[in-house]
Amino acid sequence: GVVPNTVHSVSVPVGLTPGALFAYTALVRRTGSAFAKGPFFMPAEACVVAFRGKVNDVNQTLSIPIQTVPLNDHKCKGCRVSSGLVDAWTSLGPGVLDALDSAGCARSATGAGAARTDKVFVAGHGLGGSLATVAAYYLHRGGYNVQLSWSFEGSRVGNSAFMDFLHSEMADGTRPVTLWQVTHANDAGPRDPEKGAGFGDYRNQVHFDTFNVSVHQLCIKAGDEDSHCGNAKYSRSDLEYQASDVPSTSFCFTPYAPEGNMCILGNPDGLFKRPTQCYVGGPMAW
């Protein structure tokens, strides 16, 4: 469970938009041994970093660029990542590191007086999932021990060299999977930007085609080509795209979310809460 008094929020402006990017951190502690082994690999203690999805025009702008920039990292040769996501981490990252330290997590946590742990999980939905994937790389290279993490409906974030590093090098033999991409039905988000623009695929995907959380498909990819598994089985013409101001049904309504909805979390409530929230505004994160 979450250790009391360890939840810290991080919010930064972008341009004239306050709170354009948001994340929170917390220290969590395993209360039993049931989740210690695979497929969970939950350590006794670790921090969690969760990234918010899109809620404003700035987020939309950050998620659109298909231009990639080099990481110039000798450990990740040839790696390139979306320029918008690199900019987002550059703005939000320092606050995330401070929040992790406040929560009791720090890189290479050893020795007397050190933080409790260097183990960190990352997660997010939509743009938050894409940011979580990029953050996993930066945290790993910064000395944190990144644990099994989750990108819910996250987009493609970098080229094949970057995705190879993410899935091959980061786990370092400690577990078979570094990060899961979670997809639902024919949502177009995880298939964008197109691979023709120089982007690589996630190797490990959990795919849900229905609203039954116990019915899912695991896609373990040896490389970037797997046209018959998970979200990749849909032709591009059959994908459901998001409108400019309203997320798609396959993106929001998922079997693993609270009340089956990843975009609206409890405010407002009731049968018509989605159209109500679209009309009056509120915490729609996608």
Short mmCIF file of C-alpha atoms in Angstrom, two decimals:
data_model
loop_
_atom_site.label_atom_id
_atom_site.label_comp_id
_atom_site.label_asym_id
_atom_site.label_seq_id
_atom_site.Cartn_x
_atom_site.Cartn_y
_atom_site.Cartn_z
CA GLY A 1 0.00 0.00 0.00
CA VAL A 2 0.89 3.68 -0.14
CA VAL A 3 3.08 4.83 2.74
CA PRO A 4 1.40 7.78 4.51
CA ASN A 5 2.78 11.26 3.85
CA THR A 6 4.81 10.18 0.81
CA VAL A 7 2.48 11.39 -1.96
CA HIS A 8 3.92 14.44 -3.74
CA SER A 9 2.54 16.21 -6.80
CA VAL A 10 4.62 17.86 -9.52
CA SER A 11 3.18 20.55 -11.76
CA VAL A 12 4.92 22.87 -14.21
CA PRO A 13 3.67 25.57 -16.59
CA VAL A 14 4.35 25.59 -20.29
CA GLY A 15 4.25 29.08 -21.75
CA LEU A 16 1.21 30.85 -20.33
CA THR A 17 -0.56 27.63 -19.33
CA PRO A 18 -0.21 26.91 -15.59
CA GLY A 19 -0.06 23.28 -14.56
CA ALA A 20 0.33 22.18 -18.16
CA LEU A 21 2.25 19.07 -17.13
CA PHE A 22 1.47 17.07 -14.02
CA ALA A 23 2.69 13.94 -12.25
CA TYR A 24 2.71 12.57 -8.74
CA THR A 25 5.02 10.29 -6.81
CA ALA A 26 4.47 8.03 -3.83
CA LEU A 27 6.31 5.39 -1.85
CA VAL A 28 4.52 2.04 -1.87
CA ARG A 29 5.19 -1.01 0.27
CA ARG A 30 4.32 -4.63 -0.46
CA THR A 31 2.22 -6.04 2.36
CA GLY A 32 2.69 -9.72 1.49
CA SER A 33 4.72 -12.10 -0.64
CA ALA A 34 2.02 -12.91 -3.20
CA PHE A 35 3.22 -10.29 -5.69
CA ALA A 36 6.96 -10.72 -5.20
CA LYS A 37 7.46 -13.14 -8.10
CA GLY A 38 6.43 -13.04 -11.75
CA PRO A 39 4.44 -11.79 -13.44
CA PHE A 40 4.32 -8.92 -10.92
CA PHE A 41 7.92 -8.64 -9.67
CA MET A 42 6.86 -6.27 -6.89
CA PRO A 43 9.76 -5.37 -4.57
CA ALA A 44 9.27 -4.91 -0.85
CA GLU A 45 9.38 -1.15 -1.31
CA ALA A 46 9.46 1.19 -4.30
CA CYS A 47 8.30 4.55 -5.55
CA VAL A 48 5.64 5.11 -8.18
CA VAL A 49 5.61 7.97 -10.68
CA ALA A 50 2.28 8.48 -12.47
CA PHE A 51 1.94 10.95 -15.36
CA ARG A 52 -1.30 12.70 -16.28
CA GLY A 53 -2.65 12.49 -19.82
CA LYS A 54 -3.88 15.33 -22.02
CA VAL A 55 -6.10 17.98 -20.45
CA ASN A 56 -5.16 21.13 -22.35
CA ASP A 57 -4.02 22.49 -25.70
CA VAL A 58 -0.38 22.51 -24.62
CA ASN A 59 -0.52 18.76 -23.99
CA GLN A 60 -1.98 18.30 -27.45
CA THR A 61 0.86 20.34 -28.95
CA LEU A 62 3.48 18.26 -27.13
CA SER A 63 1.96 15.00 -28.33
CA ILE A 64 1.66 15.97 -32.00
CA PRO A 65 5.31 16.40 -33.17
CA ILE A 66 6.62 13.47 -35.18
CA GLN A 67 10.08 15.00 -35.36
CA THR A 68 12.61 13.02 -33.35
CA VAL A 69 15.79 14.30 -31.75
CA PRO A 70 18.96 12.32 -30.96
CA LEU A 71 19.66 11.42 -27.35
CA ASN A 72 23.43 11.49 -27.94
CA ASP A 73 23.87 8.67 -25.45
CA HIS A 74 26.76 6.25 -26.03
CA LYS A 75 24.80 3.58 -24.14
CA CYS A 76 21.82 4.04 -26.45
CA LYS A 77 23.49 4.29 -29.84
CA GLY A 78 21.40 5.83 -32.58
CA CYS A 79 18.48 6.45 -30.24
CA ARG A 80 16.00 9.16 -31.18
CA VAL A 81 12.88 10.26 -29.28
CA SER A 82 9.91 12.53 -30.05
CA SER A 83 10.98 16.14 -29.63
CA GLY A 84 7.74 17.01 -27.83
CA LEU A 85 8.23 14.29 -25.23
CA VAL A 86 11.85 15.25 -24.66
CA ASP A 87 10.73 18.86 -24.11
CA ALA A 88 8.05 17.66 -21.68
CA TRP A 89 10.54 15.65 -19.63
CA THR A 90 13.03 18.53 -19.65
CA SER A 91 10.35 20.71 -18.04
CA LEU A 92 8.85 18.17 -15.66
CA GLY A 93 11.82 15.93 -14.89
CA PRO A 94 13.63 18.07 -12.27
CA GLY A 95 10.44 18.32 -10.22
CA VAL A 96 9.89 14.57 -10.51
CA LEU A 97 13.40 13.91 -9.18
CA ASP A 98 12.81 16.26 -6.24
CA ALA A 99 9.46 14.58 -5.51
CA LEU A 100 11.06 11.14 -5.59
CA ASP A 101 13.67 12.30 -3.11
CA SER A 102 10.94 13.70 -0.84
CA ALA A 103 9.05 10.41 -1.06
CA GLY A 104 12.09 8.45 0.05
CA CYS A 105 13.52 7.31 -3.28
CA ALA A 106 16.86 8.31 -4.72
CA ARG A 107 19.26 6.98 -7.30
CA SER A 108 21.70 4.36 -6.01
CA ALA A 109 20.18 4.40 -2.53
CA THR A 110 22.95 2.80 -0.48
CA GLY A 111 24.89 3.63 2.63
CA ALA A 112 24.06 5.25 5.94
CA GLY A 113 21.44 7.94 5.75
CA ALA A 114 20.48 7.07 2.19
CA ALA A 115 16.94 7.13 0.89
CA ARG A 116 14.86 4.04 1.43
CA THR A 117 15.11 2.68 -2.11
CA ASP A 118 16.20 3.39 -5.67
CA LYS A 119 13.40 1.26 -7.16
CA VAL A 120 10.80 3.14 -9.23
CA PHE A 121 7.70 2.18 -11.20
CA VAL A 122 6.38 4.50 -13.92
CA ALA A 123 2.87 4.57 -15.36
CA GLY A 124 0.51 6.81 -17.30
CA HIS A 125 -2.41 6.86 -19.72
CA GLY A 126 -2.40 8.38 -23.20
CA LEU A 127 0.13 11.21 -23.26
CA GLY A 128 0.92 10.17 -19.69
CA GLY A 129 1.78 6.68 -20.93
CA SER A 130 4.07 8.09 -23.58
CA LEU A 131 5.76 10.29 -20.96
CA ALA A 132 6.10 7.30 -18.65
CA THR A 133 7.99 5.40 -21.35
CA VAL A 134 10.41 8.27 -21.94
CA ALA A 135 10.76 8.84 -18.18
CA ALA A 136 11.69 5.18 -17.71
CA TYR A 137 14.72 5.76 -19.93
CA TYR A 138 15.80 8.98 -18.20
CA LEU A 139 15.34 7.54 -14.72
CA HIS A 140 17.29 4.42 -15.67
CA ARG A 141 20.16 6.44 -17.09
CA GLY A 142 20.04 8.66 -14.01
CA GLY A 143 20.79 5.73 -11.70
CA TYR A 144 17.31 4.58 -10.65
CA ASN A 145 16.33 0.92 -10.70
CA VAL A 146 13.24 1.10 -12.92
CA GLN A 147 10.79 -1.69 -12.19
CA LEU A 148 8.13 -3.34 -14.36
CA SER A 149 6.16 -0.36 -15.68
CA TRP A 150 3.02 0.41 -17.68
CA SER A 151 2.07 2.61 -20.63
CA PHE A 152 -1.73 2.59 -20.95
CA GLU A 153 -2.71 3.50 -24.53
CA GLY A 154 0.61 5.30 -24.93
CA SER A 155 1.79 6.29 -28.40
CA ARG A 156 5.01 5.36 -30.12
CA VAL A 157 7.74 7.52 -28.64
CA GLY A 158 11.03 6.87 -30.40
CA ASN A 159 12.85 5.00 -33.13
CA SER A 160 13.60 1.28 -33.20
CA ALA A 161 17.02 1.77 -31.58
CA PHE A 162 15.38 3.48 -28.60
CA MET A 163 12.71 0.80 -28.24
CA ASP A 164 15.37 -1.93 -28.49
CA PHE A 165 17.31 -0.28 -25.67
CA LEU A 166 14.18 0.08 -23.59
CA HIS A 167 13.18 -3.56 -23.90
CA SER A 168 16.59 -5.26 -24.11
CA GLU A 169 19.03 -3.29 -22.01
CA MET A 170 17.03 -1.82 -19.15
CA ALA A 171 15.83 -5.08 -17.58
CA ASP A 172 19.44 -6.30 -17.55
CA GLY A 173 18.41 -9.93 -17.06
CA THR A 174 16.45 -9.29 -13.87
CA ARG A 175 13.05 -9.96 -15.48
CA PRO A 176 11.75 -10.85 -18.94
CA VAL A 177 9.73 -7.65 -19.47
CA THR A 178 10.80 -4.04 -18.88
CA LEU A 179 7.54 -2.29 -19.67
CA TRP A 180 4.05 -3.29 -20.84
CA GLN A 181 2.06 -1.29 -23.34
CA VAL A 182 -1.65 -1.77 -22.58
CA THR A 183 -4.10 -1.32 -25.46
CA HIS A 184 -7.85 -1.58 -25.90
CA ALA A 185 -9.80 -2.55 -29.01
CA ASN A 186 -9.06 -0.47 -32.12
CA ASP A 187 -7.73 2.67 -30.44
CA ALA A 188 -5.49 4.51 -32.89
CA GLY A 189 -3.29 6.13 -30.24
CA PRO A 190 -0.83 3.24 -29.78
CA ARG A 191 -0.35 3.05 -33.57
CA ASP A 192 0.73 6.66 -33.95
CA PRO A 193 2.99 8.14 -35.15
CA GLU A 194 3.27 5.72 -38.07
CA LYS A 195 6.39 3.61 -38.36
CA GLY A 196 7.09 5.23 -41.71
CA ALA A 197 7.91 8.40 -39.77
CA GLY A 198 10.79 6.59 -38.09
CA PHE A 199 9.11 5.24 -34.95
CA GLY A 200 9.51 1.77 -33.46
CA ASP A 201 7.02 -0.44 -31.64
CA TYR A 202 6.69 -1.53 -28.05
CA ARG A 203 7.69 -5.19 -27.84
CA ASN A 204 5.37 -6.26 -25.03
CA GLN A 205 1.66 -5.55 -25.22
CA VAL A 206 -1.38 -6.52 -23.17
CA HIS A 207 -4.43 -6.17 -25.40
CA PHE A 208 -8.10 -6.11 -24.41
CA ASP A 209 -10.78 -6.45 -27.09
CA THR A 210 -13.73 -6.53 -24.68
CA PHE A 211 -14.74 -5.08 -21.31
CA ASN A 212 -13.87 -8.35 -19.56
CA VAL A 213 -10.61 -7.76 -17.72
CA SER A 214 -9.90 -11.49 -17.52
CA VAL A 215 -9.94 -11.85 -21.32
CA HIS A 216 -6.76 -10.45 -22.81
CA GLN A 217 -4.02 -11.21 -25.30
CA LEU A 218 -0.30 -11.02 -24.59
CA CYS A 219 1.87 -9.97 -27.50
CA ILE A 220 5.57 -10.67 -27.01
CA LYS A 221 7.37 -9.27 -30.01
CA ALA A 222 10.83 -10.30 -31.12
CA GLY A 223 11.08 -7.09 -33.07
CA ASP A 224 8.95 -4.43 -34.68
CA GLU A 225 6.93 -6.72 -36.96
CA ASP A 226 3.88 -8.50 -35.58
CA SER A 227 0.84 -7.72 -37.69
CA HIS A 228 -1.51 -10.28 -36.17
CA CYS A 229 -1.36 -9.65 -32.44
CA GLY A 230 -3.14 -7.17 -30.21
CA ASN A 231 -3.83 -3.69 -31.47
CA ALA A 232 -1.64 -4.33 -34.53
CA LYS A 233 -4.20 -6.71 -36.04
CA TYR A 234 -6.46 -3.81 -37.06
CA SER A 235 -5.98 -2.20 -40.43
CA ARG A 236 -5.36 1.52 -40.18
CA SER A 237 -8.72 2.23 -41.79
CA ASP A 238 -10.44 0.37 -38.94
CA LEU A 239 -8.74 2.31 -36.14
CA GLU A 240 -10.76 4.70 -33.98
CA TYR A 241 -9.23 8.15 -33.87
CA GLN A 242 -9.81 10.81 -31.23
CA ALA A 243 -11.63 14.00 -32.08
CA SER A 244 -9.73 17.23 -31.47
CA ASP A 245 -11.49 17.88 -28.17
CA VAL A 246 -13.04 14.56 -27.11
CA PRO A 247 -11.18 11.26 -26.68
CA SER A 248 -12.42 8.12 -28.41
CA THR A 249 -14.53 5.41 -26.80
CA SER A 250 -11.90 2.69 -27.23
CA PHE A 251 -9.32 5.00 -25.63
CA CYS A 252 -11.35 5.94 -22.55
CA PHE A 253 -13.69 3.05 -21.78
CA THR A 254 -11.44 0.19 -20.73
CA PRO A 255 -12.00 -2.91 -18.58
CA TYR A 256 -9.11 -2.20 -16.19
CA ALA A 257 -10.12 1.37 -15.21
CA PRO A 258 -12.17 2.50 -12.18
CA GLU A 259 -15.81 2.31 -13.28
CA GLY A 260 -14.46 1.33 -16.69
CA ASN A 261 -13.37 4.87 -17.55
CA MET A 262 -9.77 6.07 -17.70
CA CYS A 263 -10.60 9.64 -18.72
CA ILE A 264 -13.12 10.78 -16.11
CA LEU A 265 -12.35 9.77 -12.55
CA GLY A 266 -15.37 10.49 -10.40
CA ASN A 267 -16.28 14.12 -11.12
CA PRO A 268 -18.99 14.60 -12.14
CA ASP A 269 -20.79 11.32 -11.52
CA GLY A 270 -24.00 9.77 -12.76
CA LEU A 271 -25.27 8.29 -16.00
CA PHE A 272 -24.43 11.31 -18.14
CA LYS A 273 -21.13 12.27 -16.55
CA ARG A 274 -19.14 12.20 -19.80
CA PRO A 275 -21.27 14.71 -21.75
CA THR A 276 -21.69 16.75 -18.56
CA GLN A 277 -17.94 16.96 -18.10
CA CYS A 278 -17.38 17.84 -21.75
CA TYR A 279 -19.88 20.68 -21.35
CA VAL A 280 -18.91 22.15 -17.98
CA GLY A 281 -15.24 21.18 -17.93
CA GLY A 282 -13.32 19.19 -15.37
CA PRO A 283 -10.53 16.64 -14.92
CA MET A 284 -10.79 14.78 -18.22
CA ALA A 285 -7.29 13.35 -18.62
CA TRP A 286 -6.46 11.66 -21.88
#
